[in-house]
Short mmCIF file of C-alpha atoms in Angstrom, two decimals:
data_model
loop_
_atom_site.label_atom_id
_atom_site.label_comp_id
_atom_site.label_asym_id
_atom_site.label_seq_id
_atom_site.Cartn_x
_atom_site.Cartn_y
_atom_site.Cartn_z
CA GLN A 1 113.17 35.88 4.60
CA VAL A 2 115.83 38.62 5.28
CA GLN A 3 116.56 40.94 2.52
CA LEU A 4 118.87 43.69 2.15
CA GLN A 5 117.89 46.70 -0.31
CA GLN A 6 120.86 49.18 -0.97
CA TRP A 7 120.64 52.44 -2.88
CA GLY A 8 122.89 55.50 -3.59
CA ALA A 9 124.38 57.72 -6.30
CA GLY A 10 126.04 55.64 -9.09
CA LEU A 11 128.19 58.30 -10.81
CA LEU A 12 130.43 60.63 -8.80
CA LYS A 13 133.27 63.09 -9.80
CA PRO A 14 136.86 62.88 -8.27
CA SER A 15 136.84 64.49 -4.77
CA GLU A 16 133.18 63.79 -3.97
CA THR A 17 131.80 61.80 -1.22
CA LEU A 18 130.21 58.36 -2.00
CA SER A 19 127.02 57.58 0.17
CA LEU A 20 125.16 54.45 0.15
CA THR A 21 122.21 53.24 2.44
CA CYS A 22 121.17 49.81 2.91
CA ALA A 23 117.76 48.80 4.46
CA VAL A 24 116.98 45.54 6.25
CA TYR A 25 113.72 43.92 5.54
CA GLY A 26 111.93 40.71 6.84
CA GLY A 27 114.23 40.23 9.81
CA SER A 28 115.73 41.49 12.98
CA PHE A 29 118.31 44.36 12.85
CA SER A 30 119.53 44.75 16.47
CA GLY A 31 121.90 42.25 17.45
CA PHE A 32 123.83 41.81 14.09
CA TYR A 33 127.23 43.20 12.82
CA TRP A 34 126.54 44.95 9.53
CA GLY A 35 129.05 45.42 6.81
CA TRP A 36 130.27 46.82 3.39
CA ILE A 37 132.23 44.87 0.87
CA ARG A 38 133.19 46.02 -2.73
CA GLN A 39 134.45 44.57 -5.94
CA PRO A 40 136.13 46.77 -8.64
CA PRO A 41 135.12 45.53 -12.18
CA GLY A 42 136.81 42.27 -13.06
CA LYS A 43 138.55 42.20 -9.69
CA GLY A 44 138.16 40.46 -6.40
CA LEU A 45 136.27 41.40 -3.13
CA GLU A 46 137.68 43.92 -0.72
CA TRP A 47 136.35 44.42 2.60
CA ILE A 48 135.59 48.00 3.62
CA GLY A 49 134.37 47.76 7.11
CA GLU A 50 131.37 47.01 9.64
CA ILE A 51 129.45 48.23 12.50
CA ASN A 52 128.75 45.91 15.59
CA PRO A 53 125.34 45.77 17.57
CA SER A 54 126.80 48.41 20.12
CA GLY A 55 127.68 50.60 17.18
CA SER A 56 131.41 50.11 17.34
CA THR A 57 133.06 50.19 13.96
CA ASN A 58 135.98 48.30 12.35
CA TYR A 59 137.44 49.65 9.08
CA ASN A 60 140.01 48.58 6.32
CA PRO A 61 143.23 50.13 7.27
CA SER A 62 143.68 51.18 3.72
CA LEU A 63 140.27 53.25 3.69
CA LYS A 64 140.11 54.02 7.39
CA SER A 65 140.74 57.70 6.92
CA ARG A 66 137.94 58.14 4.25
CA VAL A 67 135.11 55.64 5.66
CA THR A 68 132.25 56.17 8.00
CA ILE A 69 129.58 53.38 8.65
CA SER A 70 126.74 54.42 10.85
CA VAL A 71 123.38 52.88 11.65
CA VAL A 72 119.82 54.37 11.73
CA THR A 73 118.18 51.79 14.23
CA SER A 74 114.73 53.16 14.00
CA LYS A 75 114.63 52.64 10.26
CA ASN A 76 116.59 49.33 10.12
CA GLN A 77 119.11 51.15 7.92
CA PHE A 78 122.91 51.33 7.77
CA SER A 79 124.95 53.58 5.68
CA LEU A 80 128.39 53.83 4.16
CA LYS A 81 130.19 57.09 3.29
CA LEU A 82 133.39 57.26 1.42
CA SER A 83 135.08 60.71 0.92
CA SER A 84 137.57 61.98 -1.41
CA VAL A 85 136.79 59.53 -4.11
CA THR A 86 139.15 58.86 -6.96
CA ALA A 87 138.91 56.32 -10.10
CA ALA A 88 140.36 53.57 -8.00
CA ASP A 89 137.05 53.73 -5.89
CA THR A 90 135.01 52.68 -8.79
CA ALA A 91 133.57 49.20 -7.89
CA VAL A 92 130.13 47.38 -7.04
CA TYR A 93 129.45 47.95 -3.51
CA TYR A 94 127.86 45.31 -1.46
CA CYS A 95 125.97 45.70 1.98
CA ALA A 96 125.92 42.40 3.99
CA ARG A 97 124.89 41.04 7.29
CA GLY A 98 127.34 39.46 9.65
CA PHE A 99 126.79 35.86 10.36
CA LEU A 100 125.50 34.66 13.65
CA TRP A 101 125.44 30.95 14.41
CA PHE A 102 123.93 29.74 17.76
CA GLY A 103 124.66 33.00 19.37
CA ASP A 104 128.29 33.22 18.07
CA PHE A 105 129.33 35.93 15.55
CA TYR A 106 131.75 34.93 12.94
CA PRO A 107 133.66 38.08 11.97
CA ASP A 108 134.69 37.26 8.46
CA ALA A 109 131.34 35.74 7.37
CA PHE A 110 128.36 37.34 5.81
CA ASP A 111 125.39 35.43 5.11
CA ILE A 112 122.80 37.94 3.59
CA TRP A 113 124.01 40.21 0.80
CA GLY A 114 122.36 43.18 -1.05
CA GLN A 115 121.95 43.31 -4.64
CA GLY A 116 125.20 45.65 -5.23
CA THR A 117 125.32 49.11 -6.50
CA MET A 118 127.78 50.02 -9.30
CA VAL A 119 129.61 53.33 -8.42
CA THR A 120 131.51 54.86 -11.11
CA VAL A 121 134.03 57.72 -10.43
CA SER A 122 134.86 59.77 -13.51
CA SER A 123 135.40 63.42 -14.27
CA GLN B 1 147.67 43.97 4.77
CA SER B 2 147.85 41.59 1.57
CA ALA B 3 145.03 39.65 0.01
CA LEU B 4 145.16 35.91 0.67
CA THR B 5 146.79 33.84 -1.96
CA GLN B 6 144.53 31.70 -4.29
CA PRO B 7 145.10 30.10 -7.52
CA ALA B 8 143.70 31.97 -10.36
CA SER B 9 141.91 29.00 -11.98
CA VAL B 10 140.94 25.54 -11.55
CA SER B 11 138.92 23.02 -13.54
CA GLY B 12 137.38 19.78 -13.25
CA SER B 13 134.99 17.28 -15.06
CA PRO B 14 131.54 16.64 -13.75
CA GLY B 15 131.52 14.03 -10.79
CA GLN B 16 135.24 14.66 -10.20
CA SER B 17 136.41 16.50 -6.92
CA ILE B 18 138.69 19.72 -6.73
CA THR B 19 140.50 21.67 -4.17
CA ILE B 20 140.99 25.36 -3.89
CA SER B 21 143.76 26.54 -1.69
CA CYS B 22 143.86 29.92 0.20
CA THR B 23 147.39 30.80 1.60
CA GLY B 24 147.75 33.47 4.27
CA THR B 25 149.99 33.91 7.30
CA SER B 26 150.23 33.17 11.01
CA ASN B 27 148.50 36.49 11.55
CA ASP B 28 145.40 35.55 9.50
CA VAL B 29 144.56 32.03 8.48
CA GLY B 30 147.14 30.39 10.55
CA GLY B 31 146.06 32.37 13.72
CA TYR B 32 142.30 31.99 13.64
CA ASN B 33 139.60 29.70 12.86
CA TYR B 34 137.88 32.21 11.03
CA VAL B 35 138.07 31.31 7.56
CA SER B 36 135.04 31.40 5.24
CA TRP B 37 134.47 30.45 1.77
CA TYR B 38 132.18 32.41 -0.89
CA GLN B 39 130.74 31.21 -4.21
CA GLN B 40 129.87 34.10 -6.80
CA HIS B 41 128.16 33.62 -9.95
CA PRO B 42 128.62 36.19 -12.72
CA GLY B 43 126.56 39.43 -11.97
CA ARG B 44 125.57 38.05 -8.59
CA ALA B 45 126.47 38.82 -5.06
CA PRO B 46 128.63 36.18 -3.18
CA LYS B 47 127.02 33.15 -1.31
CA LEU B 48 128.44 32.05 1.88
CA MET B 49 129.42 28.57 1.45
CA ILE B 50 131.75 27.64 4.43
CA PHE B 51 132.31 29.27 7.77
CA ASP B 52 134.61 28.63 10.81
CA VAL B 53 136.96 26.76 8.47
CA SER B 54 134.81 23.74 7.94
CA HIS B 55 131.21 24.46 8.65
CA ARG B 56 128.26 24.74 6.20
CA PRO B 57 125.31 27.12 6.66
CA SER B 58 122.09 25.54 6.33
CA GLY B 59 121.13 25.02 2.75
CA VAL B 60 124.65 24.51 1.42
CA SER B 61 125.24 21.17 -0.09
CA ASN B 62 127.47 18.70 1.63
CA ARG B 63 129.53 18.30 -1.45
CA PHE B 64 131.42 21.38 -0.26
CA SER B 65 133.94 20.98 2.52
CA GLY B 66 136.47 23.14 4.08
CA SER B 67 139.79 22.37 5.98
CA LYS B 68 142.85 24.21 7.28
CA SER B 69 146.43 23.18 8.04
CA GLY B 70 148.67 25.75 9.15
CA ASN B 71 148.56 28.95 7.15
CA THR B 72 146.43 27.40 4.27
CA ALA B 73 142.93 26.75 4.21
CA SER B 74 141.12 24.72 1.50
CA LEU B 75 137.79 24.30 -0.11
CA THR B 76 136.99 20.85 -1.79
CA ILE B 77 134.25 20.38 -4.03
CA SER B 78 133.01 16.74 -4.68
CA GLY B 79 130.92 15.33 -7.28
CA LEU B 80 131.39 18.49 -9.48
CA GLN B 81 128.12 19.70 -11.27
CA ALA B 82 127.77 22.29 -14.10
CA GLU B 83 126.15 24.85 -11.58
CA ASP B 84 129.47 24.76 -9.40
CA GLU B 85 131.01 26.78 -12.28
CA ALA B 86 131.83 30.20 -10.54
CA ASP B 87 134.37 32.13 -8.72
CA TYR B 88 135.34 31.25 -5.47
CA TYR B 89 136.77 33.57 -2.56
CA CYS B 90 138.19 32.76 0.71
CA SER B 91 138.07 35.05 3.73
CA SER B 92 139.91 35.37 7.06
CA TYR B 93 139.68 37.43 10.13
CA THR B 94 142.71 39.44 11.26
CA SER B 95 143.22 42.03 13.89
CA SER B 96 139.67 43.30 13.77
CA THR B 97 139.57 43.36 10.00
CA THR B 98 138.56 40.89 7.44
CA LEU B 99 140.80 39.76 4.45
CA PHE B 100 139.67 38.29 1.31
CA GLY B 101 141.52 36.23 -1.33
CA GLY B 102 142.07 37.23 -4.88
CA GLY B 103 139.59 34.65 -6.15
CA THR B 104 139.64 31.49 -7.99
CA LYS B 105 137.64 30.78 -11.26
CA LEU B 106 136.33 27.24 -11.27
CA THR B 107 135.57 25.87 -14.61
CA VAL B 108 133.56 22.67 -15.05
CA LEU B 109 134.75 21.06 -18.25
#
């Protein structure tokens, strides 16, 4: 049973850098897309970005200048960094696995999710 | 890029069917067959219910079905059950990115 376990700092000051890590347990890491999605309190989901099996990344255009997603394949982990945070970045952040079905990747589908990390930005 | 448009809320009685719409543009929903639907219960991570417009991942009840016409995708839940009460989100691929809908709160009366 594949599980994603995520962690990182939950309280940041404006202008600091958000840093979260997600570890993959119980399944293959290579060959999958890995993504980050966030959800402000009481609001909807927002796609942050993803990294593909070759290490290429795609980011939400509205966040692209501040986001970095990377992997540490040897540890079955991937991470999210979001620089220069403001109160608008306060949200629950989820890591997730891109969905593969019979060898085809479905770019907007995420089938395994982490437990979520609440990140609050406040001075 | 704007979020996909969903109704804020829908409701139905146990046993009934409901449909949630998700409206985008020809650049996203209308341009690709990459539309997914997620169910989210309070305090929980989203769960993938539909992918590729109308396909269900293994383990998802066949009471959930998806379709698309033009720039609008739809999720239909038949035989409503109390445990279906949740928030539902659509998503669509567009230009190497993913858009989500604003979410729909389903109330089972």
